Short mmCIF file of C-alpha atoms and ligand atoms in Angstrom, two decimals:
data_model
loop_
_atom_site.label_atom_id
_atom_site.label_comp_id
_atom_site.label_asym_id
_atom_site.label_seq_id
_atom_site.Cartn_x
_atom_site.Cartn_y
_atom_site.Cartn_z
CA MET A 1 -17.22 -6.46 7.00
CA SER A 2 -13.66 -7.80 7.20
CA GLU A 3 -12.82 -10.22 9.96
CA PHE A 4 -9.21 -9.26 10.44
CA LYS A 5 -8.15 -7.21 13.42
CA THR A 6 -5.54 -4.55 12.73
CA LEU A 7 -4.64 -4.53 16.42
CA GLU A 8 -5.87 -6.29 19.53
CA TRP A 9 -5.02 -6.06 23.21
CA ILE A 10 -4.57 -9.37 25.04
CA ASP A 11 -4.78 -8.53 28.69
CA GLU A 12 -3.74 -11.83 30.31
CA SER A 13 -0.27 -11.49 28.81
CA SER A 14 -0.12 -7.67 28.40
CA THR A 15 0.42 -8.21 24.70
CA LEU A 16 -0.38 -5.95 21.75
CA ARG A 17 -1.23 -8.25 18.83
CA LEU A 18 -0.82 -6.68 15.39
CA LEU A 19 -1.76 -7.92 11.97
CA ASP A 20 1.72 -7.81 10.41
CA GLN A 21 1.11 -5.54 7.42
CA ARG A 22 4.65 -6.02 6.12
CA GLN A 23 3.63 -9.51 5.01
CA LEU A 24 0.30 -8.68 3.38
CA PRO A 25 -1.20 -9.68 1.04
CA LEU A 26 0.80 -12.90 0.78
CA VAL A 27 0.70 -13.95 4.41
CA GLU A 28 -1.87 -13.13 7.07
CA ALA A 29 0.22 -13.36 10.22
CA TYR A 30 -0.09 -11.75 13.64
CA LEU A 31 2.77 -10.24 15.56
CA ASP A 32 2.72 -10.35 19.37
CA CYS A 33 4.44 -7.40 21.06
CA ARG A 34 5.21 -7.98 24.76
CA ARG A 35 8.10 -5.54 25.05
CA LEU A 36 8.24 -1.82 24.42
CA ALA A 37 11.01 -2.40 21.86
CA ASP A 38 8.70 -4.77 19.93
CA VAL A 39 5.99 -2.10 19.63
CA ALA A 40 8.49 0.59 18.62
CA GLU A 41 10.01 -1.70 15.99
CA ALA A 42 6.56 -2.64 14.66
CA ILE A 43 5.64 1.02 14.17
CA ARG A 44 9.03 1.94 12.68
CA THR A 45 8.99 -0.91 10.16
CA LEU A 46 5.29 -0.47 9.23
CA ALA A 47 4.01 -3.75 10.68
CA VAL A 48 1.35 -1.32 11.93
CA ARG A 49 0.93 1.90 9.96
CA GLY A 50 -1.55 4.61 9.01
CA ALA A 51 -1.89 7.64 11.28
CA PRO A 52 -4.84 6.55 13.46
CA ALA A 53 -3.51 2.98 13.91
CA ILE A 54 -0.09 4.34 14.86
CA GLY A 55 -1.78 6.47 17.56
CA VAL A 56 -3.73 3.51 18.98
CA ALA A 57 -0.66 1.24 18.83
CA ALA A 58 1.42 3.86 20.67
CA ALA A 59 -1.23 4.17 23.40
CA TYR A 60 -1.11 0.40 23.96
CA GLY A 61 2.67 0.62 23.58
CA VAL A 62 2.77 2.71 26.75
CA VAL A 63 0.83 -0.03 28.58
CA VAL A 64 3.22 -2.65 27.15
CA GLY A 65 6.21 -0.60 28.37
CA VAL A 66 4.76 -0.09 31.85
CA SER A 67 3.73 -3.77 32.14
CA GLU A 68 7.20 -4.88 31.07
CA ARG A 69 8.81 -2.83 33.82
CA LEU A 70 6.33 -3.93 36.48
CA ARG A 71 6.95 -7.57 35.48
CA ALA A 72 10.66 -7.05 36.03
CA GLY A 73 9.93 -5.60 39.48
CA ASP A 74 11.11 -2.12 38.40
CA LYS A 75 9.55 1.07 39.64
CA VAL A 76 7.71 3.13 37.05
CA GLY A 77 7.94 6.80 37.97
CA ARG A 78 7.57 9.92 35.85
CA ARG A 79 11.09 9.56 34.43
CA GLU A 80 10.41 5.97 33.33
CA LEU A 81 7.10 6.95 31.76
CA GLU A 82 8.88 9.72 29.86
CA GLU A 83 11.46 7.22 28.60
CA ILE A 84 8.71 4.91 27.35
CA SER A 85 6.95 7.81 25.67
CA LYS A 86 10.18 9.06 24.10
CA GLU A 87 10.98 5.69 22.57
CA LEU A 88 7.53 5.50 20.98
CA ALA A 89 7.64 9.14 19.85
CA SER A 90 10.93 8.51 18.03
CA THR A 91 9.42 5.91 15.69
CA ARG A 92 7.74 8.05 13.03
CA PRO A 93 7.61 11.88 12.88
CA THR A 94 4.77 12.82 10.54
CA ALA A 95 1.54 11.25 11.84
CA VAL A 96 0.41 13.62 14.59
CA ASN A 97 -1.93 10.95 16.03
CA LEU A 98 1.17 9.34 17.55
CA PHE A 99 2.03 12.42 19.64
CA TRP A 100 -1.63 13.15 20.36
CA ALA A 101 -2.10 9.64 21.82
CA LEU A 102 1.11 9.84 23.86
CA GLU A 103 -0.01 13.17 25.32
CA ARG A 104 -3.31 11.66 26.37
CA MET A 105 -1.49 8.77 28.05
CA SER A 106 0.86 11.17 29.89
CA ALA A 107 -2.09 13.26 31.11
CA VAL A 108 -3.73 10.12 32.55
CA TRP A 109 -0.47 9.20 34.24
CA GLU A 110 -0.14 12.65 35.82
CA LYS A 111 -3.69 12.55 37.12
CA GLY A 112 -3.26 9.02 38.52
CA THR A 113 0.01 9.98 40.19
CA ALA A 114 -1.58 13.06 41.75
CA GLU A 115 -4.28 10.74 43.12
CA ASN A 116 -1.62 8.43 44.62
CA TYR A 117 -2.31 5.34 42.51
CA ASP A 118 0.33 2.60 42.82
CA GLY A 119 2.08 1.00 39.81
CA ALA A 120 -0.67 -1.57 39.17
CA GLY A 121 -3.35 1.09 39.56
CA LEU A 122 -1.61 3.40 37.10
CA ARG A 123 -1.33 0.54 34.62
CA ARG A 124 -5.09 -0.01 34.90
CA LEU A 125 -5.75 3.69 34.26
CA LEU A 126 -3.42 3.70 31.26
CA LEU A 127 -5.03 0.58 29.81
CA ALA A 128 -8.48 2.13 30.19
CA GLU A 129 -7.28 5.24 28.32
CA ALA A 130 -5.74 3.16 25.50
CA ARG A 131 -9.04 1.28 25.18
CA ARG A 132 -10.90 4.60 25.05
CA ILE A 133 -8.60 5.90 22.32
CA GLU A 134 -9.23 2.71 20.32
CA ALA A 135 -13.01 2.87 20.77
CA GLU A 136 -13.16 6.59 19.94
CA ASP A 137 -11.08 5.93 16.83
CA GLU A 138 -13.54 3.39 15.44
CA ASP A 139 -16.50 5.57 16.40
CA ALA A 140 -14.98 8.64 14.68
CA HIS A 141 -14.40 6.72 11.47
CA ARG A 142 -17.91 5.30 11.36
CA ARG A 143 -19.28 8.83 11.86
CA LEU A 144 -17.08 10.47 9.25
CA GLY A 145 -17.83 7.60 6.90
CA ARG A 146 -21.56 8.25 7.18
CA LEU A 147 -21.08 12.00 6.69
CA GLY A 148 -18.69 11.58 3.78
CA ALA A 149 -20.93 9.06 2.02
CA GLU A 150 -23.37 11.93 1.34
CA LEU A 151 -20.74 13.45 -0.94
CA VAL A 152 -20.46 10.30 -3.04
CA PRO A 153 -22.90 10.07 -5.95
CA ASP A 154 -24.40 6.71 -6.91
CA GLY A 155 -22.15 5.07 -9.47
CA ALA A 156 -19.10 7.16 -8.48
CA ARG A 157 -15.62 6.04 -9.41
CA ILE A 158 -13.34 7.04 -6.55
CA LEU A 159 -9.59 7.32 -6.78
CA THR A 160 -7.60 6.81 -3.58
CA HIS A 161 -3.91 6.83 -2.71
CA CYS A 162 -2.06 4.68 -0.15
CA ASN A 163 -4.21 2.83 2.38
CA ALA A 164 -6.58 4.80 4.58
CA GLY A 165 -8.72 1.80 5.46
CA ALA A 166 -9.39 -0.50 8.39
CA LEU A 167 -5.73 -1.50 8.21
CA ALA A 168 -4.73 2.11 8.91
CA CYS A 169 -7.07 2.56 11.90
CA ALA A 170 -8.45 0.63 14.84
CA ALA A 171 -11.20 -0.39 12.40
CA TYR A 172 -13.32 0.75 9.43
CA GLY A 173 -11.05 3.41 7.88
CA THR A 174 -11.09 7.09 6.92
CA ALA A 175 -11.06 7.44 3.11
CA LEU A 176 -12.11 3.79 2.88
CA GLY A 177 -14.59 4.42 5.71
CA VAL A 178 -16.38 6.82 3.34
CA VAL A 179 -16.15 4.18 0.60
CA ARG A 180 -17.54 1.50 2.97
CA ALA A 181 -20.42 3.72 4.10
CA ALA A 182 -21.36 4.64 0.51
CA HIS A 183 -21.21 0.96 -0.50
CA ALA A 184 -23.29 -0.07 2.53
CA ALA A 185 -25.85 2.59 1.56
CA GLY A 186 -26.35 0.70 -1.69
CA LYS A 187 -24.46 3.08 -3.98
CA LYS A 188 -22.83 1.30 -6.91
CA ILE A 189 -19.39 2.73 -6.39
CA SER A 190 -15.98 1.50 -7.46
CA VAL A 191 -12.45 2.37 -6.41
CA LEU A 192 -9.28 3.00 -8.39
CA ALA A 193 -6.41 2.28 -6.01
CA ASP A 194 -3.02 3.88 -6.64
CA GLU A 195 -0.31 1.30 -6.05
CA THR A 196 1.66 3.81 -3.92
CA ARG A 197 5.38 3.51 -4.48
CA PRO A 198 7.70 2.68 -2.83
CA LEU A 199 6.03 0.43 -0.24
CA LEU A 200 2.88 -0.37 -2.21
CA GLN A 201 0.29 0.26 0.50
CA GLY A 202 -2.30 0.65 -2.28
CA GLY A 203 -1.41 -2.58 -4.08
CA ARG A 204 -0.70 -4.70 -1.02
CA LEU A 205 -3.25 -3.29 1.43
CA THR A 206 -6.08 -1.26 -0.16
CA ALA A 207 -6.59 -3.81 -2.93
CA TRP A 208 -6.54 -6.64 -0.36
CA GLU A 209 -8.86 -4.92 2.09
CA LEU A 210 -11.49 -3.81 -0.43
CA SER A 211 -11.53 -7.04 -2.41
CA ARG A 212 -12.08 -9.00 0.84
CA ASP A 213 -15.15 -6.85 1.43
CA LYS A 214 -16.29 -7.32 -2.15
CA ILE A 215 -16.09 -3.61 -2.92
CA PRO A 216 -15.12 -3.24 -6.60
CA VAL A 217 -11.49 -2.12 -6.80
CA THR A 218 -9.07 -1.75 -9.70
CA LEU A 219 -5.36 -1.34 -9.10
CA ILE A 220 -3.34 1.22 -11.07
CA CYS A 221 0.29 2.33 -10.88
CA ASP A 222 0.74 5.82 -9.45
CA ASN A 223 1.77 7.22 -12.82
CA MET A 224 -1.59 6.21 -14.34
CA ALA A 225 -3.76 8.44 -12.14
CA ALA A 226 -3.64 11.56 -14.34
CA HIS A 227 -4.28 9.44 -17.45
CA CYS A 228 -7.35 7.87 -15.82
CA MET A 229 -8.65 11.33 -14.95
CA ALA A 230 -8.08 12.57 -18.50
CA ARG A 231 -9.96 9.53 -19.82
CA GLY A 232 -12.96 10.36 -17.61
CA LEU A 233 -12.52 7.28 -15.43
CA VAL A 234 -12.53 9.18 -12.11
CA ASP A 235 -15.36 11.16 -10.51
CA LEU A 236 -13.71 12.16 -7.25
CA VAL A 237 -10.64 11.60 -5.10
CA ILE A 238 -10.67 10.67 -1.40
CA VAL A 239 -7.47 10.26 0.59
CA GLY A 240 -6.51 10.09 4.27
CA ALA A 241 -4.10 12.34 6.17
CA ASP A 242 -1.21 12.09 8.60
CA ARG A 243 -1.36 15.67 9.81
CA ILE A 244 -3.51 18.65 8.88
CA ALA A 245 -2.34 22.18 9.74
CA ALA A 246 -4.70 24.92 10.96
CA ASN A 247 -5.04 26.40 7.45
CA GLY A 248 -6.02 23.03 5.95
CA ASP A 249 -2.67 22.05 4.39
CA VAL A 250 -2.59 18.24 4.43
CA ALA A 251 0.36 15.89 4.89
CA ASN A 252 -0.31 12.44 3.48
CA LYS A 253 1.56 9.64 1.74
CA ILE A 254 4.08 10.78 -0.86
CA GLY A 255 2.31 11.19 -4.19
CA THR A 256 -0.87 12.67 -2.73
CA TYR A 257 0.15 16.19 -3.80
CA GLY A 258 0.54 15.05 -7.41
CA VAL A 259 -2.90 13.42 -7.30
CA ALA A 260 -4.39 16.68 -5.95
CA LEU A 261 -2.76 18.70 -8.75
CA ALA A 262 -4.09 16.29 -11.34
CA ALA A 263 -7.56 16.41 -9.77
CA ARG A 264 -7.56 20.22 -9.95
CA ALA A 265 -6.44 20.14 -13.59
CA HIS A 266 -9.39 17.87 -14.38
CA ASN A 267 -11.86 19.77 -12.23
CA LEU A 268 -12.46 16.83 -9.89
CA PRO A 269 -13.30 17.13 -6.18
CA PHE A 270 -10.40 16.25 -3.90
CA TYR A 271 -11.56 15.19 -0.42
CA VAL A 272 -9.48 14.40 2.65
CA ALA A 273 -11.06 12.12 5.25
CA ALA A 274 -9.52 12.26 8.72
CA PRO A 275 -10.53 12.18 12.38
CA THR A 276 -10.01 15.39 14.37
CA SER A 277 -7.08 13.65 16.13
CA THR A 278 -5.17 14.26 12.87
CA LEU A 279 -5.59 18.05 13.11
CA ASP A 280 -2.56 19.93 14.39
CA PHE A 281 -3.69 23.42 15.28
CA SER A 282 -0.24 24.23 16.69
CA LEU A 283 0.93 24.61 13.08
CA ALA A 284 -0.37 27.59 11.12
CA ASP A 285 0.36 25.88 7.80
CA GLY A 286 1.99 22.82 6.29
CA THR A 287 5.53 24.21 6.13
CA GLY A 288 6.11 23.15 9.75
CA ILE A 289 5.00 19.53 9.27
CA PRO A 290 7.96 17.17 9.78
CA ILE A 291 8.40 14.96 6.74
CA GLU A 292 9.77 11.49 7.42
CA GLU A 293 12.64 10.37 5.22
CA ARG A 294 13.06 6.63 5.01
CA SER A 295 15.81 4.26 3.99
CA PRO A 296 17.16 4.38 0.39
CA ARG A 297 16.71 0.59 0.38
CA GLU A 298 12.94 1.08 0.01
CA VAL A 299 13.49 2.78 -3.37
CA ARG A 300 16.47 0.76 -4.60
CA SER A 301 14.83 -2.59 -4.04
CA PHE A 302 11.61 -4.41 -3.38
CA GLY A 303 11.11 -7.54 -1.28
CA GLY A 304 14.85 -7.81 -0.83
CA GLN A 305 15.45 -7.75 -4.61
CA LEU A 306 17.49 -4.87 -6.04
CA THR A 307 15.59 -2.90 -8.69
CA ALA A 308 18.25 -0.19 -9.20
CA PRO A 309 22.05 0.06 -8.97
CA ALA A 310 23.03 -0.84 -5.39
CA ASP A 311 24.84 2.45 -4.73
CA ILE A 312 22.56 4.89 -6.55
CA PRO A 313 21.76 7.99 -4.46
CA VAL A 314 18.15 8.06 -3.39
CA TYR A 315 15.79 10.67 -1.96
CA ASN A 316 12.93 8.96 -0.11
CA PRO A 317 10.45 11.34 1.59
CA ALA A 318 7.53 9.25 2.89
CA PHE A 319 5.00 12.11 2.84
CA ASP A 320 4.18 15.30 0.99
CA VAL A 321 2.03 18.32 1.78
CA THR A 322 -0.99 19.17 -0.34
CA PRO A 323 -1.78 22.89 -0.07
CA ALA A 324 -5.22 23.74 1.28
CA SER A 325 -6.02 25.50 -2.01
CA LEU A 326 -6.23 22.07 -3.71
CA VAL A 327 -8.47 20.52 -1.05
CA THR A 328 -12.21 20.65 -1.71
CA ALA A 329 -13.18 19.65 1.84
CA ILE A 330 -11.98 17.79 4.90
CA ILE A 331 -14.36 15.10 6.13
CA THR A 332 -14.16 14.66 9.92
CA GLU A 333 -16.39 13.02 12.52
CA LYS A 334 -17.50 16.53 13.52
CA GLY A 335 -18.61 17.58 10.08
CA ILE A 336 -17.35 18.39 6.60
CA PHE A 337 -15.25 21.53 6.31
CA PRO A 338 -13.67 23.34 3.40
CA PRO A 339 -10.15 24.22 4.63
CA SER A 340 -11.12 27.86 5.25
CA ARG A 341 -13.76 26.73 7.77
CA LEU A 342 -11.56 24.32 9.74
CA LYS A 343 -11.18 26.95 12.43
CA GLU A 344 -14.78 26.25 13.43
CA ILE A 345 -13.47 23.15 15.20
CA TYR A 346 -10.47 24.83 16.83
CA PRO A 347 -10.26 23.70 20.42
CA ALA A 348 -11.55 26.43 22.76
O1 MRU B 401 3.53 5.24 5.73
P1 MRU B 401 2.12 4.90 6.07
O2 MRU B 401 1.64 3.64 5.43
O3 MRU B 401 1.89 4.91 7.57
O4 MRU B 401 1.27 6.09 5.47
C1 MRU B 401 -0.12 6.08 5.64
C2 MRU B 401 -0.81 7.20 4.97
O5 MRU B 401 -0.22 8.08 4.40
C3 MRU B 401 -2.30 7.24 5.15
O6 MRU B 401 -2.92 7.80 4.01
C4 MRU B 401 -2.64 8.12 6.35
O7 MRU B 401 -1.91 7.72 7.48
C5 MRU B 401 -4.08 8.10 6.67
S1 MRU B 401 -4.59 6.55 7.29
C6 MRU B 401 -6.22 6.65 7.74
#
């Protein structure tokens, strides 16, 4: 198993340490966030990314924000907590894990306030909740990995898009959690990793993460996926998710929808692996999922180098929505559900 830590809490200095994913795979550097603004910037610029990791980082981000204010001798009341939460919530709109984690942190704050905890006491409660969110995240992914591995035949060639691995979570991974569990079970699997334009999470992160763990991985450009399917080089697709609506529509990294269409055309199973913290039952279907649009610079250039005319208009949605009708099943820590049966895990 990989030795890197996607994120780590350092309590003596109230610091959230992040593996800076913007620099991978060339440089393995850690980024120490001691101020709320550092955490918000890290999420916004994808130093930490992937829906579950964003949720965990935001939970610790609340502790960073509260600690920062306490250090400065400021009071931290409900209004201040709301400000901290708002700054973190403004970083990225699509991954629902961000808002889910912030809601959990607010609920802990409310309870602690009602029980008359002082500032330091509330900080302790918030830190305990952030640690719980982190531990639950890893636990959920190990569980869904084990469940999902049952769907993977020995010798399977699995296509994945973006990075839904340990780098995208507290640890282990969702789509790559299933891959890891199948590999650990002794199945001779291999992965085809889509490069994932424009920010290359597949090329920079999935290829790095899997090759470190000695899981066979071959990198392809996004526009090669359908060709590989037509050539019989793919047995199934597994991707992660940023938000799943009640009917099973799935928002994930831009390009996922195209992969799902190609999978359907070639009669291949298309699985989505995600913890239940990625389900958004407040949305009946995917039309209400907010789609993040990012800077044109990400499409016009790479690594600071222009790859298109400097003033060319650009459309840069970071996510798309795959309709439930193209999803074979959603693999969660609570079981494997075809979209039509997701309602079985609706909260009471
Ligand atoms: O923009 P990113 O890198 O945060 O997008 C990540 C994805 O789309 C992942 O597939 C998704 O968050 C699932 S991660 C387990």
